Short mmCIF file of C-alpha atoms in Angstrom, two decimals:
data_model
loop_
_atom_site.label_atom_id
_atom_site.label_comp_id
_atom_site.label_asym_id
_atom_site.label_seq_id
_atom_site.Cartn_x
_atom_site.Cartn_y
_atom_site.Cartn_z
CA UNK A 19 -0.32 -0.23 -0.09
CA UNK A 20 1.43 3.39 -1.09
CA UNK A 21 -0.42 6.27 -0.02
CA UNK A 22 2.28 8.86 -1.00
CA UNK A 23 0.16 11.50 -3.22
CA UNK A 24 1.10 11.68 -6.81
CA UNK A 25 2.81 15.04 -8.50
CA UNK A 26 -0.67 15.74 -9.95
CA UNK A 27 -2.16 15.60 -6.55
CA UNK A 28 0.11 17.46 -5.13
CA UNK A 29 -0.42 20.41 -7.32
CA UNK A 30 -3.97 20.20 -6.72
CA UNK A 31 -3.80 20.39 -3.37
CA UNK A 32 -1.56 23.43 -3.08
CA UNK A 33 -4.00 24.88 -5.70
CA UNK A 34 -7.27 24.14 -3.48
CA UNK A 35 -5.37 25.33 -0.18
CA UNK A 36 -4.57 28.51 -2.04
CA UNK A 37 -8.02 28.99 -3.52
CA UNK A 38 -9.43 28.35 -0.18
CA UNK A 39 -7.40 30.76 1.62
CA UNK A 40 -7.58 33.35 -0.63
CA UNK A 41 -11.13 33.37 -1.94
CA UNK A 42 -13.50 30.99 -0.12
CA UNK A 43 -12.66 31.87 3.43
CA UNK A 44 -12.65 35.70 2.90
CA UNK A 45 -16.06 34.92 1.46
CA UNK A 46 -17.54 33.12 4.29
CA UNK A 47 -18.39 36.75 6.07
CA UNK A 48 -19.87 37.86 2.52
CA UNK A 49 -21.90 34.43 1.92
CA UNK A 50 -23.67 34.95 5.71
CA UNK A 51 -24.65 38.53 5.04
CA UNK A 52 -25.74 38.27 1.38
CA UNK A 53 -28.21 35.35 2.90
CA UNK A 54 -29.31 37.15 6.17
CA UNK A 55 -30.40 40.07 4.01
CA UNK A 56 -32.05 37.42 2.03
CA UNK A 57 -34.49 36.72 4.59
CA UNK A 58 -34.42 33.30 3.20
CA UNK A 59 -31.84 30.66 5.35
CA UNK A 60 -32.02 28.77 2.02
CA UNK A 61 -30.99 31.35 -0.25
CA UNK A 62 -28.39 31.12 -2.64
CA UNK A 63 -25.59 33.80 -2.05
CA UNK A 64 -24.47 35.92 -5.40
CA UNK A 65 -20.86 35.21 -3.92
CA UNK A 66 -20.95 31.23 -4.78
CA UNK A 67 -21.23 32.12 -8.52
CA UNK A 68 -17.52 34.33 -8.51
CA UNK A 69 -16.11 31.27 -5.99
CA UNK A 70 -17.16 28.68 -8.32
CA UNK A 71 -16.23 30.81 -11.68
CA UNK A 72 -12.71 30.67 -9.85
CA UNK A 73 -12.69 27.25 -8.71
CA UNK A 74 -13.69 26.12 -12.78
CA UNK A 75 -10.42 28.60 -13.69
CA UNK A 76 -8.31 26.85 -11.76
CA UNK A 77 -8.95 23.16 -12.46
CA UNK A 78 -10.78 22.59 -9.34
CA UNK A 79 -14.04 21.45 -10.73
CA UNK A 80 -15.75 18.17 -10.20
CA UNK A 81 -12.98 16.79 -8.62
CA UNK A 82 -14.85 13.76 -7.11
CA UNK A 83 -15.60 11.90 -10.41
CA UNK A 84 -13.04 9.27 -11.30
CA UNK A 85 -14.60 9.30 -15.03
CA UNK A 86 -12.61 11.88 -17.22
CA UNK A 87 -15.68 12.20 -18.95
CA UNK A 88 -17.32 13.91 -16.29
CA UNK A 89 -14.47 15.23 -13.64
CA UNK A 90 -11.36 15.26 -12.67
CA UNK A 91 -10.25 11.29 -13.39
CA UNK A 92 -8.88 11.04 -9.83
CA UNK A 93 -8.78 7.75 -7.51
CA UNK A 94 -10.46 7.52 -4.85
CA UNK A 95 -6.78 7.53 -3.09
CA UNK A 96 -5.66 10.78 -4.95
CA UNK A 97 -9.00 12.52 -4.13
CA UNK A 98 -8.84 11.67 -0.18
CA UNK A 99 -6.46 14.30 0.76
CA UNK A 100 -8.13 17.35 -1.34
CA UNK A 101 -11.72 16.09 0.07
CA UNK A 102 -10.09 16.69 3.12
CA UNK A 103 -8.89 20.21 2.69
CA UNK A 104 -12.81 20.82 1.91
CA UNK A 105 -14.01 19.31 5.19
CA UNK A 106 -12.13 22.40 6.61
CA UNK A 107 -14.10 24.80 4.90
CA UNK A 108 -17.51 23.81 4.09
CA UNK A 109 -17.91 27.00 1.91
CA UNK A 110 -15.27 25.24 -0.81
CA UNK A 111 -17.13 22.05 -1.12
CA UNK A 112 -20.33 23.65 -3.29
CA UNK A 113 -17.61 26.53 -4.54
CA UNK A 114 -16.19 23.31 -6.18
CA UNK A 115 -19.28 21.19 -6.96
CA UNK A 116 -18.08 18.54 -4.79
CA UNK A 117 -21.05 19.27 -2.46
CA UNK A 118 -23.49 16.27 -1.04
CA UNK A 119 -25.81 15.22 -2.05
CA UNK A 120 -24.95 16.29 -5.54
CA UNK A 121 -21.47 13.98 -5.50
CA UNK A 122 -23.49 10.76 -5.06
CA UNK A 123 -26.27 11.43 -7.43
CA UNK A 124 -23.93 12.57 -10.10
CA UNK A 125 -21.95 9.51 -9.77
CA UNK A 126 -25.48 7.48 -10.46
CA UNK A 127 -25.99 9.13 -13.03
CA UNK A 128 -22.99 9.30 -14.51
CA UNK A 129 -23.13 5.26 -14.33
CA UNK A 130 -26.45 4.24 -14.50
CA UNK A 131 -27.88 7.22 -16.62
CA UNK A 132 -29.33 6.89 -19.89
CA UNK A 133 -28.33 9.60 -22.68
CA UNK A 134 -31.47 11.47 -22.38
CA UNK A 135 -31.49 11.49 -18.35
CA UNK A 136 -27.86 12.42 -18.57
CA UNK A 137 -28.76 15.38 -20.89
CA UNK A 138 -31.80 16.27 -18.80
CA UNK A 139 -30.42 16.15 -15.07
CA UNK A 140 -26.58 15.29 -14.98
CA UNK A 141 -24.93 17.83 -17.33
CA UNK A 142 -26.98 20.58 -15.34
CA UNK A 143 -25.14 19.41 -12.35
CA UNK A 144 -22.05 19.28 -13.62
CA UNK A 145 -22.06 22.65 -14.86
CA UNK A 146 -23.37 23.56 -11.36
CA UNK A 147 -26.51 25.07 -12.87
CA UNK A 148 -28.38 23.22 -10.55
CA UNK A 149 -29.01 21.17 -7.40
CA UNK A 150 -30.45 18.28 -6.31
CA UNK A 151 -31.68 15.74 -3.58
CA UNK A 152 -31.56 12.10 -2.76
CA UNK A 153 -35.12 10.89 -1.24
CA UNK A 154 -34.92 7.56 0.60
CA UNK A 155 -35.53 8.16 4.19
CA UNK A 156 -39.11 7.99 5.54
CA UNK A 157 -40.67 9.03 8.59
CA UNK A 158 -42.50 5.96 9.79
CA UNK A 159 -40.31 2.64 9.18
CA UNK A 160 -36.62 2.16 10.38
CA UNK A 161 -35.27 3.48 7.01
CA UNK A 162 -31.48 2.27 7.99
CA UNK A 163 -32.34 -1.29 6.68
CA UNK A 164 -33.79 0.08 2.90
CA UNK A 165 -35.95 -3.28 2.89
CA UNK A 166 -38.38 -1.69 4.95
CA UNK A 167 -39.48 1.48 2.18
CA UNK A 168 -42.95 1.68 2.13
CA UNK A 169 -43.05 3.98 -1.18
CA UNK A 170 -44.78 3.05 -4.27
CA UNK A 171 -43.33 3.30 -7.77
CA UNK A 172 -46.44 1.82 -9.76
CA UNK A 173 -46.26 1.34 -13.22
CA UNK A 174 -49.23 2.52 -15.28
CA UNK A 175 -49.20 2.41 -19.36
CA UNK A 176 -46.17 4.34 -20.31
CA UNK A 177 -45.99 6.12 -17.05
CA UNK A 178 -45.11 5.35 -13.16
CA UNK A 179 -47.17 6.72 -10.56
CA UNK A 180 -45.37 7.46 -7.34
CA UNK A 181 -46.88 7.95 -4.24
CA UNK A 182 -44.02 8.88 -1.29
CA UNK A 183 -43.57 10.34 1.88
CA UNK A 184 -39.75 11.06 2.54
CA UNK A 185 -38.07 12.66 5.09
CA UNK A 186 -34.55 14.30 5.64
CA UNK A 187 -34.37 14.77 1.93
CA UNK A 188 -31.50 17.29 1.98
CA UNK A 189 -31.04 20.10 -0.22
CA UNK A 190 -34.44 20.37 -1.09
CA UNK A 191 -35.25 23.57 0.02
CA UNK A 192 -32.81 25.42 -2.09
CA UNK A 193 -34.72 27.07 -5.05
CA UNK A 194 -32.10 25.48 -6.98
CA UNK A 195 -32.99 22.18 -6.49
CA UNK A 196 -34.85 20.93 -9.31
CA UNK A 197 -34.61 16.93 -9.01
CA UNK A 198 -34.83 14.22 -6.51
CA UNK A 199 -33.88 10.18 -7.04
CA UNK A 200 -36.18 8.99 -5.06
CA UNK A 201 -36.34 5.33 -3.82
CA UNK A 202 -39.59 3.28 -3.68
CA UNK A 203 -41.18 0.01 -4.00
CA UNK A 204 -41.85 -0.95 -7.52
CA UNK A 205 -42.70 -4.79 -7.02
CA UNK A 206 -43.41 -5.99 -3.59
CA UNK A 207 -44.04 -9.69 -4.65
CA UNK A 208 -39.88 -9.41 -5.63
CA UNK A 209 -37.49 -10.69 -3.09
CA UNK A 210 -36.69 -7.88 -0.60
CA UNK A 211 -33.36 -6.79 -2.43
CA UNK A 212 -35.18 -6.56 -5.72
CA UNK A 213 -38.73 -4.81 -4.50
CA UNK A 214 -37.24 -1.43 -4.92
CA UNK A 215 -36.43 1.12 -7.88
CA UNK A 216 -35.26 4.18 -8.28
CA UNK A 217 -36.79 6.93 -10.17
CA UNK A 218 -36.23 10.36 -11.27
CA UNK A 219 -38.52 12.76 -9.86
CA UNK A 220 -38.79 16.82 -10.99
CA UNK A 221 -39.63 19.05 -8.37
CA UNK A 222 -41.93 21.03 -10.11
CA UNK A 223 -44.04 18.15 -11.30
CA UNK A 224 -47.62 17.95 -9.85
CA UNK A 225 -47.94 16.07 -7.22
CA UNK A 226 -44.31 17.18 -5.43
CA UNK A 227 -44.59 19.05 -1.98
CA UNK A 228 -41.78 20.40 0.19
CA UNK A 229 -43.55 19.73 3.70
CA UNK A 230 -41.00 21.62 6.06
CA UNK A 231 -37.79 21.84 6.79
CA UNK A 232 -36.11 19.98 9.64
CA UNK A 233 -33.40 22.08 11.69
CA UNK A 234 -30.78 19.98 13.14
CA UNK A 235 -30.02 20.58 16.75
CA UNK A 236 -31.79 24.49 15.76
CA UNK A 237 -29.71 24.92 12.69
CA UNK A 238 -31.99 25.24 9.48
CA UNK A 239 -29.53 26.65 6.31
CA UNK A 240 -28.44 26.14 3.39
CA UNK A 241 -30.14 23.72 0.99
CA UNK A 242 -32.27 22.00 4.26
CA UNK A 243 -32.97 18.64 5.09
CA UNK A 244 -36.91 18.19 3.90
CA UNK A 245 -40.13 15.88 4.67
CA UNK A 246 -41.19 15.41 0.97
CA UNK A 247 -44.32 14.67 -0.29
CA UNK A 248 -44.92 12.94 -3.41
CA UNK A 249 -48.80 12.18 -3.75
CA UNK A 250 -49.81 10.39 -7.42
CA UNK A 251 -46.93 12.16 -9.05
CA UNK A 252 -47.38 10.90 -12.92
CA UNK A 253 -43.81 10.23 -14.51
CA UNK A 254 -42.83 9.28 -17.89
CA UNK A 255 -41.34 5.73 -17.77
CA UNK A 256 -37.85 7.08 -19.13
CA UNK A 257 -37.70 8.63 -15.82
CA UNK A 258 -36.70 5.19 -14.31
CA UNK A 259 -32.98 5.27 -12.79
CA UNK A 260 -31.52 2.08 -13.97
CA UNK A 261 -33.78 -1.10 -14.52
CA UNK A 262 -36.73 -1.84 -12.47
CA UNK A 263 -35.83 -4.09 -9.33
CA UNK A 264 -32.19 -2.26 -9.01
CA UNK A 265 -33.13 0.48 -6.89
CA UNK A 266 -31.34 -1.69 -3.98
CA UNK A 267 -27.89 -2.23 -5.41
CA UNK A 268 -27.59 1.29 -6.97
CA UNK A 269 -28.32 2.82 -3.78
CA UNK A 270 -25.66 0.48 -2.56
CA UNK A 271 -23.38 1.80 -5.40
CA UNK A 272 -24.14 5.33 -4.68
CA UNK A 273 -23.10 4.47 -1.22
CA UNK A 274 -19.62 3.76 -1.11
CA UNK A 275 -18.54 7.04 -2.12
CA UNK A 276 -20.59 8.71 -0.33
CA UNK A 277 -19.50 7.29 3.25
CA UNK A 278 -15.77 7.16 2.52
CA UNK A 279 -16.31 10.93 1.23
CA UNK A 280 -18.17 12.41 4.69
CA UNK A 281 -15.11 10.51 6.47
CA UNK A 282 -11.95 12.41 4.46
CA UNK A 283 -14.53 15.88 5.01
CA UNK A 284 -14.61 14.22 8.69
CA UNK A 285 -10.48 14.34 8.94
CA UNK A 286 -10.60 17.78 7.55
CA UNK A 287 -13.25 19.27 10.27
CA UNK A 288 -11.09 17.39 13.12
CA UNK A 289 -8.19 18.96 11.87
CA UNK A 290 -9.66 22.70 11.77
CA UNK A 291 -11.04 21.83 15.67
CA UNK A 292 -7.36 20.79 16.44
CA UNK A 293 -5.78 23.71 14.60
CA UNK A 294 -8.47 25.90 16.82
CA UNK A 295 -7.57 24.08 20.05
CA UNK A 296 -4.35 24.67 19.97
CA UNK A 297 -4.60 28.73 19.17
CA UNK A 298 -6.62 29.04 21.51
CA UNK A 299 -4.14 27.23 24.05
CA UNK A 300 -1.91 29.67 23.71
CA UNK A 301 -4.40 32.55 23.80
CA UNK A 302 -5.37 32.07 27.06
CA UNK A 303 -3.97 32.02 30.59
CA UNK A 304 -6.04 31.04 33.76
CA UNK A 305 -4.50 30.36 36.74
CA UNK A 306 -1.24 32.15 35.94
CA UNK A 307 -0.11 30.33 32.82
CA UNK A 308 -1.12 29.52 29.33
CA UNK A 309 -3.45 26.72 28.96
CA UNK A 310 -0.95 24.99 26.64
CA UNK A 311 1.00 24.52 29.60
CA UNK A 312 -2.09 22.59 31.39
CA UNK A 313 -1.27 18.63 31.48
CA UNK A 314 -4.80 17.95 31.02
CA UNK A 315 -5.02 20.55 27.76
CA UNK A 316 -2.04 18.61 26.52
CA UNK A 317 -3.14 15.20 26.96
CA UNK A 318 -6.64 16.14 25.11
CA UNK A 319 -4.48 17.64 21.97
CA UNK A 320 -2.26 14.66 22.15
CA UNK A 321 -5.25 12.12 22.15
CA UNK A 322 -6.68 14.43 19.57
CA UNK A 323 -3.58 13.69 16.95
CA UNK A 324 -3.17 10.40 17.66
CA UNK A 325 -6.99 9.77 16.69
CA UNK A 326 -6.57 11.89 13.36
CA UNK A 327 -3.62 10.26 12.17
CA UNK A 328 -5.38 6.47 12.79
CA UNK A 329 -8.43 7.82 10.97
CA UNK A 330 -6.98 9.26 7.91
CA UNK A 331 -4.64 6.16 8.02
CA UNK A 332 -7.78 3.78 7.77
CA UNK A 333 -9.53 5.99 5.39
CA UNK A 334 -6.48 5.92 2.86
CA UNK A 335 -6.99 1.93 3.52
CA UNK A 336 -10.20 1.97 2.16
CA UNK A 337 -9.93 4.22 -0.29
CA UNK A 338 -7.01 2.16 -1.81
CA UNK A 339 -9.17 -1.09 -1.53
CA UNK A 340 -12.00 0.78 -3.53
CA UNK A 341 -9.32 1.17 -6.20
CA UNK A 342 -7.82 -1.62 -6.23
CA UNK A 343 -10.73 -4.42 -5.17
CA UNK A 344 -13.60 -2.31 -5.61
CA UNK A 345 -16.18 -0.87 -3.31
CA UNK A 346 -17.76 -4.28 -2.54
CA UNK A 347 -14.18 -5.84 -1.87
CA UNK A 348 -13.71 -2.58 0.40
CA UNK A 349 -17.11 -2.72 2.42
CA UNK A 350 -15.98 -3.38 5.38
CA UNK A 351 -13.04 -0.69 5.51
CA UNK A 352 -16.02 1.38 4.09
CA UNK A 353 -18.19 0.36 7.24
CA UNK A 354 -14.98 0.65 9.95
CA UNK A 355 -14.27 4.48 8.53
CA UNK A 356 -17.49 5.75 8.87
CA UNK A 357 -17.80 4.77 12.26
CA UNK A 358 -14.31 6.41 13.09
CA UNK A 359 -14.27 9.50 11.02
CA UNK A 360 -17.72 10.41 12.86
CA UNK A 361 -16.35 9.37 16.31
CA UNK A 362 -12.90 11.24 15.78
CA UNK A 363 -14.45 14.37 14.60
CA UNK A 364 -17.24 14.54 17.37
CA UNK A 365 -14.30 13.67 20.02
CA UNK A 366 -12.23 16.60 18.58
CA UNK A 367 -14.67 18.99 18.34
CA UNK A 368 -15.64 18.33 21.97
CA UNK A 369 -12.33 18.74 23.09
CA UNK A 370 -12.25 22.27 21.35
CA UNK A 371 -15.25 22.92 22.50
CA UNK A 372 -14.88 22.59 25.89
CA UNK A 373 -11.25 24.54 25.81
CA UNK A 374 -12.79 27.32 24.28
CA UNK A 375 -15.76 27.60 27.15
CA UNK A 376 -18.41 29.78 26.38
CA UNK A 377 -17.39 30.59 23.31
CA UNK A 378 -17.03 27.06 21.72
CA UNK A 379 -21.19 26.90 22.23
CA UNK A 380 -21.24 30.29 20.49
CA UNK A 381 -21.97 31.75 17.18
CA UNK A 382 -18.84 33.77 17.35
CA UNK A 383 -16.39 30.74 16.44
CA UNK A 384 -17.53 27.95 14.13
CA UNK A 385 -17.04 25.26 16.53
CA UNK A 386 -20.71 24.69 17.69
CA UNK A 387 -21.68 24.38 14.00
CA UNK A 388 -18.67 22.12 13.43
CA UNK A 389 -20.09 19.68 16.34
CA UNK A 390 -23.57 19.80 14.92
CA UNK A 391 -22.47 18.45 11.31
CA UNK A 392 -19.96 15.83 13.16
CA UNK A 393 -22.86 14.40 15.63
CA UNK A 394 -25.14 14.47 12.88
CA UNK A 395 -22.35 11.86 10.65
CA UNK A 396 -23.11 9.26 13.35
CA UNK A 397 -26.63 8.66 11.42
CA UNK A 398 -25.92 9.96 7.88
CA UNK A 399 -26.01 7.28 5.32
CA UNK A 400 -26.98 4.37 8.11
CA UNK A 401 -25.95 4.90 12.08
CA UNK A 402 -22.89 3.62 13.42
CA UNK A 403 -24.59 0.38 14.84
CA UNK A 404 -25.55 -1.04 11.43
CA UNK A 405 -21.96 -0.61 10.77
CA UNK A 406 -20.42 -2.45 13.16
CA UNK A 407 -22.81 -4.89 13.12
CA UNK A 408 -21.88 -5.62 9.63
CA UNK A 409 -18.26 -5.54 10.85
CA UNK A 410 -19.01 -8.03 13.95
CA UNK A 411 -20.61 -11.02 12.04
CA UNK A 412 -17.61 -11.06 9.37
CA UNK A 413 -15.57 -11.56 12.58
CA UNK A 414 -17.90 -13.97 14.53
CA UNK A 415 -18.52 -16.12 11.28
CA UNK A 416 -15.50 -18.08 11.34
CA UNK A 417 -16.00 -19.18 14.85
CA UNK A 418 -19.26 -20.30 14.65
CA UNK A 419 -19.98 -23.52 15.77
CA UNK A 420 -20.66 -26.09 13.27
CA UNK A 421 -24.25 -28.29 13.21
CA UNK A 422 -23.27 -31.72 14.09
CA UNK A 423 -23.76 -34.01 11.04
#
């Protein structure tokens, strides 16, 4: 396993770091002010378009897509240090067109979409002209098990009719969000893994309704996380994504890269928190000496560095396996890093908040918002318990007692 970055990646990393420092970070207060002045927490700040233009000019566009027809052509391992940098600076993710859930949606449209679907839905996403959302989770079933999904996608002549009640449909509150990729049951009589299909649902289709946005720890911003309703939404059969009954398989294909991208960004989030913690430790001097000279603070900083380094290595190993043996061959490492990435980010940010004191839970510093995101990662793309169960079953399998002949 060789995790050394290539010359191209080093150049992209320098370019991305410079872009973030010179353009993105100064734009953060500008974007915040533009949103506040609009009175709409989901308003698209005009400064974002300036950032996107600069990113494209620097070749920092669609870095996540390994297919050179659509993106930068980087492997998962090559993308890891770039994605980590974006984790430190959330605004940079949309500025480079590498923001979830669009990244996962573009990946499956590129892999499973028809030429017409790519023209209608993928190309505007690739160009950063529109946004998208992914409608899977439902309020009345345990959606961590996709076989529980109750939404219906029923064939009616040349059309499909969709009836679904979804929530945590991230991004749907943005006026730039034009399409949802929806998972629903198309054949209830099939086996549990072939009952579902995916379909592309334009958000302006009759019968689609954004019921409300769901604040996360009291925060409601960006594209929002929405409860969405689809009542007798009639769509042409050409809007079906992939084959009928292939929804579960497509969902699994989407989750592999999506999960590891979350983890890459989580490492960057933890690095940012540790950086803030170290700066603050020298800036505050209770009881006659800087916090940096307090033993308990040094212990927490050391623990944070150790945890970040361990998590980064596991991310790189999982990325390397995805590149060499495929997503299925790397599924246990992906499950492990999904747990570890969220855990490390949450731990480090929590320590930073404690060191900052009252300032840590205010909006004067980014730590409170960072913690909100890190804690949510324990649930995103499947809760920690599901991933640990998958890992434990593999570990236990060789030791299972054999039944007597």
